mmCIF file of C-alpha atoms and ligand atoms in Angstrom:
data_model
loop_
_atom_site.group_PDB
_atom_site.id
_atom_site.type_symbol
_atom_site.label_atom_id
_atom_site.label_comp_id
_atom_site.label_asym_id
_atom_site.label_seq_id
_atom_site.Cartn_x
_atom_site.Cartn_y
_atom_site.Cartn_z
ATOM 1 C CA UNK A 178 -9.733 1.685 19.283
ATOM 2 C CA UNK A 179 -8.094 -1.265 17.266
ATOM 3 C CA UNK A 180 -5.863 -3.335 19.589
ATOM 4 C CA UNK A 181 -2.432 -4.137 17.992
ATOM 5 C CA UNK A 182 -1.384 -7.696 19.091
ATOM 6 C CA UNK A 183 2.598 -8.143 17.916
ATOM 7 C CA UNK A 184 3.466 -12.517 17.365
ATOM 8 C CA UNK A 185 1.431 -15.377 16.990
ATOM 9 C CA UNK A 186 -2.357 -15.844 16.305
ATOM 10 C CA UNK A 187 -2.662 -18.782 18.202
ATOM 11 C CA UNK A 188 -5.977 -18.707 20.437
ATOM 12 C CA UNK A 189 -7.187 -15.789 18.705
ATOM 13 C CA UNK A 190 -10.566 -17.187 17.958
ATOM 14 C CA UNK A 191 -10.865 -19.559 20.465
ATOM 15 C CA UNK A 192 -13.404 -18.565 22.775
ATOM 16 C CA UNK A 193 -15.433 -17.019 19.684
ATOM 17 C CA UNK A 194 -18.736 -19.036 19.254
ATOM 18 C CA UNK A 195 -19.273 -18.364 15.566
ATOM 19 C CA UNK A 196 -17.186 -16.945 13.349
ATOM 20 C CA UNK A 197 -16.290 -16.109 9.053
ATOM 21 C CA UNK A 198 -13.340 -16.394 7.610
ATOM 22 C CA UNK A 199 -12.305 -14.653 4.825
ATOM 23 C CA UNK A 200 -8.909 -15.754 3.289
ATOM 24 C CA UNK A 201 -6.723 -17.038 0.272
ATOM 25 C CA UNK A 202 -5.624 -20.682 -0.103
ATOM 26 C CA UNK A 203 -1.368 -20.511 1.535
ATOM 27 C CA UNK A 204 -2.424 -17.993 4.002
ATOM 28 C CA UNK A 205 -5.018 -20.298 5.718
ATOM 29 C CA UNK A 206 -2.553 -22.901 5.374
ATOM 30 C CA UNK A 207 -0.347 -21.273 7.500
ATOM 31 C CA UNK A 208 -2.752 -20.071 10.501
ATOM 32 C CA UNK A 209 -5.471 -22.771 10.719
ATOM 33 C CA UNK A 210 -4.054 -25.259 12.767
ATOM 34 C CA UNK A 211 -3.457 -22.427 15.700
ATOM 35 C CA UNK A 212 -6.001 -19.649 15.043
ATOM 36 C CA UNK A 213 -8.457 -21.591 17.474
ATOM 37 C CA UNK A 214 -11.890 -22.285 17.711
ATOM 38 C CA UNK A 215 -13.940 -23.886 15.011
ATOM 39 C CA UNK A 216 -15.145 -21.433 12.183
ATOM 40 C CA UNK A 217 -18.473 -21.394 10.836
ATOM 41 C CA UNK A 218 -17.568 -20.890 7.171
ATOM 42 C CA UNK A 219 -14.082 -20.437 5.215
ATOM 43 C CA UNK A 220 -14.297 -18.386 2.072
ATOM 44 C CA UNK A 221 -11.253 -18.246 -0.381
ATOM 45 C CA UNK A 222 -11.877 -15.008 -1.934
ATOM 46 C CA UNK A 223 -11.748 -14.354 -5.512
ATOM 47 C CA UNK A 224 -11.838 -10.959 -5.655
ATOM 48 C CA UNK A 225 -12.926 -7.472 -4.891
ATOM 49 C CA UNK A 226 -15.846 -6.543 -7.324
ATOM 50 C CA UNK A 227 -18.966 -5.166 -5.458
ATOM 51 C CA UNK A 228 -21.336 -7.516 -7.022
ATOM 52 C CA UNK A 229 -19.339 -11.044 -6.073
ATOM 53 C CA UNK A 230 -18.810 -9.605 -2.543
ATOM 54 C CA UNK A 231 -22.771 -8.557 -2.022
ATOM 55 C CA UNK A 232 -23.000 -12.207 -2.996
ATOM 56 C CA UNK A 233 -20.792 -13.438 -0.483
ATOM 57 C CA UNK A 234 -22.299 -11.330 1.821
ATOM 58 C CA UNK A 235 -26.261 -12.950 1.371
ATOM 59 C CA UNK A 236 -24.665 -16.499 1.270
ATOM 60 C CA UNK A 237 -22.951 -16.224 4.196
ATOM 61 C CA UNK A 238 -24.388 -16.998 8.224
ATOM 62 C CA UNK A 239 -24.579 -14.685 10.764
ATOM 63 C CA UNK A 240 -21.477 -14.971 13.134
ATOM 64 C CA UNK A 241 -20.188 -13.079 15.603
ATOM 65 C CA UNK A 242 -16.837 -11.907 14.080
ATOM 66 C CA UNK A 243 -15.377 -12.253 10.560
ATOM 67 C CA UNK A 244 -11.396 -12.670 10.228
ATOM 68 C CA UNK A 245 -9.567 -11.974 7.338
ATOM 69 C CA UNK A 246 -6.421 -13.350 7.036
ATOM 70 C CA UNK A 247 -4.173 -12.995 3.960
ATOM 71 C CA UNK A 248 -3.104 -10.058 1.722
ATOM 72 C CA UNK A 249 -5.202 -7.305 0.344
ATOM 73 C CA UNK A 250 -8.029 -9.011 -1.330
ATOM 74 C CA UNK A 251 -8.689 -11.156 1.803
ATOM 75 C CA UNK A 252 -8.509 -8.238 4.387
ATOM 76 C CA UNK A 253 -10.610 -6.025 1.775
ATOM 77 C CA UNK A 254 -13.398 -8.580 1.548
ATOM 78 C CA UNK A 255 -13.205 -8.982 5.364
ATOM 79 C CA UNK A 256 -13.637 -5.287 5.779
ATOM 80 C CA UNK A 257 -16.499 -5.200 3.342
ATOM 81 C CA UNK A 258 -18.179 -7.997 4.957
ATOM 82 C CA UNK A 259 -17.771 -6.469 8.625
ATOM 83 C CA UNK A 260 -19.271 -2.983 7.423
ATOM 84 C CA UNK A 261 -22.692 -4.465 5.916
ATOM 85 C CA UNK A 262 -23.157 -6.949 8.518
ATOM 86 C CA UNK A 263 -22.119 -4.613 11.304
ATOM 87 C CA UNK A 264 -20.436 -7.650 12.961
ATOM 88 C CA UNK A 265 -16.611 -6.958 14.323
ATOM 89 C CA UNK A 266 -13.737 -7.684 12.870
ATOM 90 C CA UNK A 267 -10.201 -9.114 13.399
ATOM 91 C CA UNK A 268 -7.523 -8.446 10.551
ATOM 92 C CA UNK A 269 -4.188 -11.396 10.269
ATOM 93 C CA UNK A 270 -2.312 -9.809 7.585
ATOM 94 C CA UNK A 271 -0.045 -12.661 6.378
ATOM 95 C CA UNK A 272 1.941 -10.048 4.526
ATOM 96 C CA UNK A 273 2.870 -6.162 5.150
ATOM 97 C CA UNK A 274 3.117 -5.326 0.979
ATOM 98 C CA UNK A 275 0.150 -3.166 1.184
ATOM 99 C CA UNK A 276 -1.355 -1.179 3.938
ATOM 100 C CA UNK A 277 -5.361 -1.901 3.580
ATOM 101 C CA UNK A 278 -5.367 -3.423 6.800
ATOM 102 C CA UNK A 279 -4.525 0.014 8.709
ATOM 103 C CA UNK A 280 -6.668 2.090 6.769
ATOM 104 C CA UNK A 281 -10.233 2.366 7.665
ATOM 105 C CA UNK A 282 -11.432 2.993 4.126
ATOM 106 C CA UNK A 283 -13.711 -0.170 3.041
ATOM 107 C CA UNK A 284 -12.903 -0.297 -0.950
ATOM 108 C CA UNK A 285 -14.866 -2.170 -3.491
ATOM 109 C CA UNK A 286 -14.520 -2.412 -7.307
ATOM 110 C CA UNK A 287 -16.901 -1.482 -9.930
ATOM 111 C CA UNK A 288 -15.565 -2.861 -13.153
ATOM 112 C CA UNK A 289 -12.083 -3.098 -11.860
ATOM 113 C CA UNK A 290 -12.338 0.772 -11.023
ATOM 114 C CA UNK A 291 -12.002 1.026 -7.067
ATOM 115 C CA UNK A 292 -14.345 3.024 -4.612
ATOM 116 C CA UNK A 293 -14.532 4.180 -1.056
ATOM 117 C CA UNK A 294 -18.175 3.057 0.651
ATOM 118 C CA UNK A 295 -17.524 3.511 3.804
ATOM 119 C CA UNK A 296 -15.460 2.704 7.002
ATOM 120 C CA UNK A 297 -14.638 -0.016 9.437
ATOM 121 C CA UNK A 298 -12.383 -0.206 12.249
ATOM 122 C CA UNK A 299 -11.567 -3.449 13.367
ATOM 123 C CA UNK A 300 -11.186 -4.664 17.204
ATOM 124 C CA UNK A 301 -7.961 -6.404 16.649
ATOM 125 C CA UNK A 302 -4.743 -6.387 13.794
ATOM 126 C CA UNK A 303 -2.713 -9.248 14.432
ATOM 127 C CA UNK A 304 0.986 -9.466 13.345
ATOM 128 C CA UNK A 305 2.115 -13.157 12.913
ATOM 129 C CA UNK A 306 5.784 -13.044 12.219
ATOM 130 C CA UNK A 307 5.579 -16.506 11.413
ATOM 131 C CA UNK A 308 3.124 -16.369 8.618
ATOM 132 C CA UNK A 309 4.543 -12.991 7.695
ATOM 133 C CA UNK A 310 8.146 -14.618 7.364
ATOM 134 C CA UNK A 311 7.086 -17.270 5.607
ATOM 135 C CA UNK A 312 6.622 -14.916 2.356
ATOM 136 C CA UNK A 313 8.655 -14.450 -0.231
ATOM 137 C CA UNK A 314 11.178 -11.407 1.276
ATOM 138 C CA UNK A 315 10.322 -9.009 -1.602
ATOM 139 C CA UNK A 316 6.511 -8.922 -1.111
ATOM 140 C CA UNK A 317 7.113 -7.199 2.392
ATOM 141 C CA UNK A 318 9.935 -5.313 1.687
ATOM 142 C CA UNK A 319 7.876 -3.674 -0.967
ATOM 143 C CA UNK A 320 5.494 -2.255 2.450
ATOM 144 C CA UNK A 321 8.436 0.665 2.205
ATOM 145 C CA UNK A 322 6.929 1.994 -0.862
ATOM 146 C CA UNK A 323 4.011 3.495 0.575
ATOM 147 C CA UNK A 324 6.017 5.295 3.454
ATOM 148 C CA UNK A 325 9.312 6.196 1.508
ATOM 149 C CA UNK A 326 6.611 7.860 -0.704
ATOM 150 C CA UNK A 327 6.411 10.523 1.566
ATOM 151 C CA UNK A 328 9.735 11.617 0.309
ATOM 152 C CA UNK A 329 8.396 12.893 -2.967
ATOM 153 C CA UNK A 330 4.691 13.538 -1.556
ATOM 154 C CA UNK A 331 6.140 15.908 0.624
ATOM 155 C CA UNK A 332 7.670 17.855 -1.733
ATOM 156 C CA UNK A 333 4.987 17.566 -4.173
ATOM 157 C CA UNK A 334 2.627 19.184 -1.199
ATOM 158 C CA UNK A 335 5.034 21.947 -0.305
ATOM 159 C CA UNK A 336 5.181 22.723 -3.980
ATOM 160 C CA UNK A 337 1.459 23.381 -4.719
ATOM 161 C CA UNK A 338 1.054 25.227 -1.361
ATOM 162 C CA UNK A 339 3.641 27.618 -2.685
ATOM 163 C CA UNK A 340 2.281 27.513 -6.756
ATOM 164 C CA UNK A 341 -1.604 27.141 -6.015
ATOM 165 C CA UNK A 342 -2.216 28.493 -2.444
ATOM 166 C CA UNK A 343 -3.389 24.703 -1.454
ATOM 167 C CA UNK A 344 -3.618 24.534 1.999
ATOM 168 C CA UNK A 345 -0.540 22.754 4.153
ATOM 169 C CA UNK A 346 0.198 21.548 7.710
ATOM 170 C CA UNK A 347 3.825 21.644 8.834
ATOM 171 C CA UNK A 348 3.181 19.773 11.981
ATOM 172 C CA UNK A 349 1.824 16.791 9.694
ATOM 173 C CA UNK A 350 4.762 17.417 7.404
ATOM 174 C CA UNK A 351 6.802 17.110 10.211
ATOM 175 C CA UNK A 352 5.267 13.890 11.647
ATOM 176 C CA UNK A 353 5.988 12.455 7.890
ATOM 177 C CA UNK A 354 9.481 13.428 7.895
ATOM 178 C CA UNK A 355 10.197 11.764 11.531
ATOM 179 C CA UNK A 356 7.697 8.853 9.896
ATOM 180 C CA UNK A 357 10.486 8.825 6.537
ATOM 181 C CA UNK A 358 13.784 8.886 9.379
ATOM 182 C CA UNK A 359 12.530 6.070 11.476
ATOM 183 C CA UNK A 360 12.237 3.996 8.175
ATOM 184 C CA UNK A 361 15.710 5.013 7.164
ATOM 185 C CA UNK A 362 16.932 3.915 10.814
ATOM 186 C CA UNK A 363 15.637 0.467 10.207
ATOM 187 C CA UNK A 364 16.699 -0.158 6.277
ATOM 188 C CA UNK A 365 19.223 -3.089 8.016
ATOM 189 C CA UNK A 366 15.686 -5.024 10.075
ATOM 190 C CA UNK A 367 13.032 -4.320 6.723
ATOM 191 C CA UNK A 368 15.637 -5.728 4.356
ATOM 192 C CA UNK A 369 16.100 -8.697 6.480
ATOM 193 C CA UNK A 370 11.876 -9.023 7.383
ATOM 194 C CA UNK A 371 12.978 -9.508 11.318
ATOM 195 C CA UNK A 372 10.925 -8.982 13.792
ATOM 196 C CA UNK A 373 11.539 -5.552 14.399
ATOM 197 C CA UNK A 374 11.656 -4.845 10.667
ATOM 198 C CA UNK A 375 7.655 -6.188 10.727
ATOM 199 C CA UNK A 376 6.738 -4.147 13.377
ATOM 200 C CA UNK A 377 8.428 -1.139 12.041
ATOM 201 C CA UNK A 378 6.220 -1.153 8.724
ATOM 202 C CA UNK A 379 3.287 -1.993 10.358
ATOM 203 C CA UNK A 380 3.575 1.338 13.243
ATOM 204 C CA UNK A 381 4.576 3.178 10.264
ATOM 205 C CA UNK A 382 1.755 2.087 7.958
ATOM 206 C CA UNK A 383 -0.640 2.926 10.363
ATOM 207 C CA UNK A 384 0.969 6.193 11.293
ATOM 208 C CA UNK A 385 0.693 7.219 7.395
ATOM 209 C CA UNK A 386 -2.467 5.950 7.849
ATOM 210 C CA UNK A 387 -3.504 8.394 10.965
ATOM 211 C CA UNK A 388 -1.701 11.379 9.174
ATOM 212 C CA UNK A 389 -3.747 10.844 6.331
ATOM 213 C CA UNK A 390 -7.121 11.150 7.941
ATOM 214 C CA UNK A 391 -5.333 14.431 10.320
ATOM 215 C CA UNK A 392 -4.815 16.180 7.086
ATOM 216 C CA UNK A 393 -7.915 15.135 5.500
ATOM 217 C CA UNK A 394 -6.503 14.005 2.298
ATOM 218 C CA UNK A 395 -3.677 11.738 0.905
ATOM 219 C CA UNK A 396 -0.937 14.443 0.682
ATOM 220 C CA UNK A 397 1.262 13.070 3.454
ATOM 221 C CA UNK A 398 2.189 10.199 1.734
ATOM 222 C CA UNK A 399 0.740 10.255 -2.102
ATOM 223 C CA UNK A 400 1.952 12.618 -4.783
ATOM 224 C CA UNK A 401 3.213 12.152 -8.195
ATOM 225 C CA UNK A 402 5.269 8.999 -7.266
ATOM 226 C CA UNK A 403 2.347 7.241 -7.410
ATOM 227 C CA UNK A 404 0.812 8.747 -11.174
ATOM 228 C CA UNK A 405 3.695 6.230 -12.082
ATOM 229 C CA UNK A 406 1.851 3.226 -10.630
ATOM 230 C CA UNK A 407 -1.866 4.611 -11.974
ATOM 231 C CA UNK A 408 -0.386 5.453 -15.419
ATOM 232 C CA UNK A 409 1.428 2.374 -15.807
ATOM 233 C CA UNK A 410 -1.492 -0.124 -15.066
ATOM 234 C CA UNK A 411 -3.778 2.085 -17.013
ATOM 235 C CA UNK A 412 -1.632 1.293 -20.070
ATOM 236 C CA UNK A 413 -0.606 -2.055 -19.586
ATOM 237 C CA UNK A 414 -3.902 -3.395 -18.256
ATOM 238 C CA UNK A 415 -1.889 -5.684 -15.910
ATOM 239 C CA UNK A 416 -1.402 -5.904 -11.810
ATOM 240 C CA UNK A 417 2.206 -5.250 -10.176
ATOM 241 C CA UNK A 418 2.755 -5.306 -6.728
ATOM 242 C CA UNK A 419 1.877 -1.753 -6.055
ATOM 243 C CA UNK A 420 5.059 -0.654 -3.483
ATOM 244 C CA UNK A 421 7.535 -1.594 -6.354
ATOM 245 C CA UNK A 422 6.318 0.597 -8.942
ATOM 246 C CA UNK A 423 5.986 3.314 -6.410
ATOM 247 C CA UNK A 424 8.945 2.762 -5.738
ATOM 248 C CA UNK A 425 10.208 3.534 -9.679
ATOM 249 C CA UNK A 426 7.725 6.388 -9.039
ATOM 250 C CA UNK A 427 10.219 7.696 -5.857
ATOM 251 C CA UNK A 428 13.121 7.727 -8.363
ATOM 252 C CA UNK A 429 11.504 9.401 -11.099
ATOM 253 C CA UNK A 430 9.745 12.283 -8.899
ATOM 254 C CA UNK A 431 13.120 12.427 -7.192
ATOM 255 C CA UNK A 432 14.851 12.990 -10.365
ATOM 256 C CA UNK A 433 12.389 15.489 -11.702
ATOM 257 C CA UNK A 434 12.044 17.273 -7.786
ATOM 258 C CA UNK A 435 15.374 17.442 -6.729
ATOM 259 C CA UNK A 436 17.701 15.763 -8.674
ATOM 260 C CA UNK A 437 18.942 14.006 -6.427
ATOM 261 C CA UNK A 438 17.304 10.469 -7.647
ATOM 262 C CA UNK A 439 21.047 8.588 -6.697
ATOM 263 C CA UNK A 440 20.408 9.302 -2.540
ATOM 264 C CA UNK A 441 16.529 7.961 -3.114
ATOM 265 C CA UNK A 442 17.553 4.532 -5.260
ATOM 266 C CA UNK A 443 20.410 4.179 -2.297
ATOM 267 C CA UNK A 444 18.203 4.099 0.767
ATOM 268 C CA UNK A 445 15.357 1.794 -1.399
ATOM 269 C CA UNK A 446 18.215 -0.838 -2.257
ATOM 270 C CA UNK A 447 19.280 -0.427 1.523
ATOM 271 C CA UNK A 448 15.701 -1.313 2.195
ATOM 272 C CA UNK A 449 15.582 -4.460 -0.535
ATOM 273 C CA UNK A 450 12.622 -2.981 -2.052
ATOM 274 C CA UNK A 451 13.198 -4.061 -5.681
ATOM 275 C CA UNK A 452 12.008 -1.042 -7.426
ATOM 276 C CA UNK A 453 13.715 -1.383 -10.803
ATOM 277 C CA UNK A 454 11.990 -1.720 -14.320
ATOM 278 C CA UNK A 455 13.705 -5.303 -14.618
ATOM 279 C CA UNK A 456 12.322 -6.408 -10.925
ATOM 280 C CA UNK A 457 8.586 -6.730 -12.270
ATOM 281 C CA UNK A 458 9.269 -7.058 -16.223
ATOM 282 C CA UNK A 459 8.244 -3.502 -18.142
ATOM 283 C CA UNK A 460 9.920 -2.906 -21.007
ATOM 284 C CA UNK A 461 11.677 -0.073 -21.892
ATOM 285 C CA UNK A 462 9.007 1.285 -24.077
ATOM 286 C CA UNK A 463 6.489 0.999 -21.350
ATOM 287 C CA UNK A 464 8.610 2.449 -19.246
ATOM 288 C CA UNK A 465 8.935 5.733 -21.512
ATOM 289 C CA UNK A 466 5.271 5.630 -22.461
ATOM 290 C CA UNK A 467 4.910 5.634 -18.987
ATOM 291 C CA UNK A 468 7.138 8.965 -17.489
ATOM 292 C CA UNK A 469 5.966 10.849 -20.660
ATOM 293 C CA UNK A 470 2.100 10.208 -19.781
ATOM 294 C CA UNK A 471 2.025 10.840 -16.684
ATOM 295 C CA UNK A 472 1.197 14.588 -16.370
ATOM 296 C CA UNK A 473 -1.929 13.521 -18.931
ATOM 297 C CA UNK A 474 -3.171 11.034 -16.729
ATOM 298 C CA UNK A 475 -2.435 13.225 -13.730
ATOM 299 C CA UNK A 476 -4.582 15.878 -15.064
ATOM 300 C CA UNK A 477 -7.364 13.646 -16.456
ATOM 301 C CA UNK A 478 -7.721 11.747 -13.120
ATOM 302 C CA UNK A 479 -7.766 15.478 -11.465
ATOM 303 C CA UNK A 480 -4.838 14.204 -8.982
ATOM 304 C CA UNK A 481 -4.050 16.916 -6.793
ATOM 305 C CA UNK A 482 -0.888 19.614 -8.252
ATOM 306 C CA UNK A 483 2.738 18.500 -8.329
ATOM 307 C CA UNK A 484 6.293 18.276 -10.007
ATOM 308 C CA UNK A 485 4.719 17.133 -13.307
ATOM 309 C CA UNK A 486 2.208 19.969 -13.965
ATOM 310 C CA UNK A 487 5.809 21.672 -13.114
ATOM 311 C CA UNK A 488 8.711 19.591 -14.675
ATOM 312 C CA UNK A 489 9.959 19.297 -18.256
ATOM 313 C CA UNK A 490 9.537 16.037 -19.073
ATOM 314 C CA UNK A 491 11.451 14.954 -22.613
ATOM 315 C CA UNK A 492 11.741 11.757 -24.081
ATOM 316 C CA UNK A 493 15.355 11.892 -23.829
ATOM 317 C CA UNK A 494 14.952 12.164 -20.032
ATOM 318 C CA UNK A 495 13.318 9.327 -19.702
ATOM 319 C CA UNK A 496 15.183 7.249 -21.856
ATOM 320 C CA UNK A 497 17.746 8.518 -19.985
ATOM 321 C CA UNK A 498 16.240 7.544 -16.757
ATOM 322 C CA UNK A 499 16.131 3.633 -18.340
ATOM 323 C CA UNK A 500 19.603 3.638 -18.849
ATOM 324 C CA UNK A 501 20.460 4.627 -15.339
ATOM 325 C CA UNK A 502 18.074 1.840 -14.190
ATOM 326 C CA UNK A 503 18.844 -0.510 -16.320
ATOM 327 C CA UNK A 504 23.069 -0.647 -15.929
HETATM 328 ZN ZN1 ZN B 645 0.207 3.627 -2.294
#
């Protein structure tokens, strides 16, 4: 059972004799004078590709405990590094933007493409508001994307229960929905990254995380918001902070569920997640290139039935969907 600890890191390694970190550059920065204890080796990783982490791995002491302490990359190399050595493992994530440090999956890349090797589960996630505050405000507000996701996933789900006889759970649906309202409740504390706004994403994030492995797939919370996000760095090539683009993804699936894309770009903006076009610099023919391949890339990467194998998609709605974002 991973302990949640909810303020400051201070001590946390302190009575460890030896242990790893695994981190970036600012995030160390902002934890090593009060993290405790002497560590045994620092890494700044560079990245997530299975070959440069095996080599981390074989250069690397034996410790006790490895801590990683950053963003993604840092916490996914930490993970990695905790599963081959089977040492344990304490997670500092110095921002909420993604939610790798709830899930158990350990992910590696292969040529940039990502897999799933195994799982870890760490002894202790520790929520530093400090460091956490310290970020710029639109890298954690963006940690609603991958809840308020469940808005469209759910519907997506529901959909190809009804069209394809897939298999659905209304209890889980249910725990999503009452996951999607206690979001909602705290737009005001997210958009403001307090205290309770942190701790709000993280219980969230990890109750996504939990409904996920209950269901035995990604349906609670991924549908065909995110194709947006996987067609749109398949065709540009380049990285975006992933809870913004789901975000566009919310308002487009929205649009093409229910209609009803207005309420869904309302409650993100109450949220500051900046989930417009403009916020991460597509243009608009990326953006259209985008909507109008996603069912292709949907099908291709055999995601799982939704609105786009069921949607008309035209260019005029999506250049219509530009316009609405962009005025
Ligand atoms: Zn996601």
């Amino acid at each position: 059972m991973t302990e949640f600890v909810y303020g400051r890191v201070d001590g946390l390694c302190e009575s460890v004799k030896k242990y790893a970190v695994m981190t970036m550059d600012i995030p160390w920065s902002l934890v090593k004078d009060r993290i405790g204890g002497t560590p045994t080796s620092i890494t700044m990783v560079r990245g997530l590709e299975h070959k440069y982490l095996d080599e981390l791995v074989r250069e690397l002491p034996i410790v006790d405990m490895v801590v990683g302490i950053g963003g993604g990359v840092a916490v996914d190399a930490a993970k990695y590094f905790a599963w081959k050595r089977q040492c344990s493992l304490a997670l500092v994530p110095t921002i909420v933007s993604v939610d790798a440090y709830v899930s158990p999956e350990v992910a590696v890349r292969d040529s940039g493409v990502v897999h799933y090797i195994g799982k870890v589960s760490p002894e202790k996630i520790v929520i530093d508001y400090r460091a956490i505050q310290s970020a710029p405000r639109h890298l954690n507000t963006s940690g609603a994307g991958d809840i308020y996701s469940s808005r469209t996933a759910l519907f997506d789900w529901k959909l190809a229960h009804e069209k394809t006889g897939e298999s659905y759970d209304e209890n889980i649906a249910a725990a999503a929905r009452r996951v999607l309202d206690t979001l909602v409740a705290n737009a005001d504390e997210i958009k403001n990254v307090t205290e309770k706004g942190i701790r709000t994403l993280v219980e969230l994030h990890s109750e996504e995380s939990r409904l996920q492995i209950q269901a035995g797939k990604s349906r609670p919370e991924e549908g065909s918001e995110h194709a947006f996000f996987y067609t749109l760095e398949n065709l540009t090539k380049r990285a975006f902070i992933h809870g913004q683009v789901v975000g566009t993804g919310i308002y487009i699936s929205s649009h093409l569920q229910t209609h009803d894309e207005d309420e869904a770009a309302q409650v993100m903006d109450s949220m500051g997640l900046l989930f417009r076009p403009k916020d991460y610099g597509i243009s608009r023919e990326e953006f259209i290139n985008t909507i109008l391949g996603m069912r292709d890339y949907s099908r291709k990467g055999k995601l799982p039935f939704s609105i786009l194998d069921a949607a008309d998609i035209s260019p005029q709605r999506a250049a219509r969907l530009w316009d609405k974002l962009s005025s």
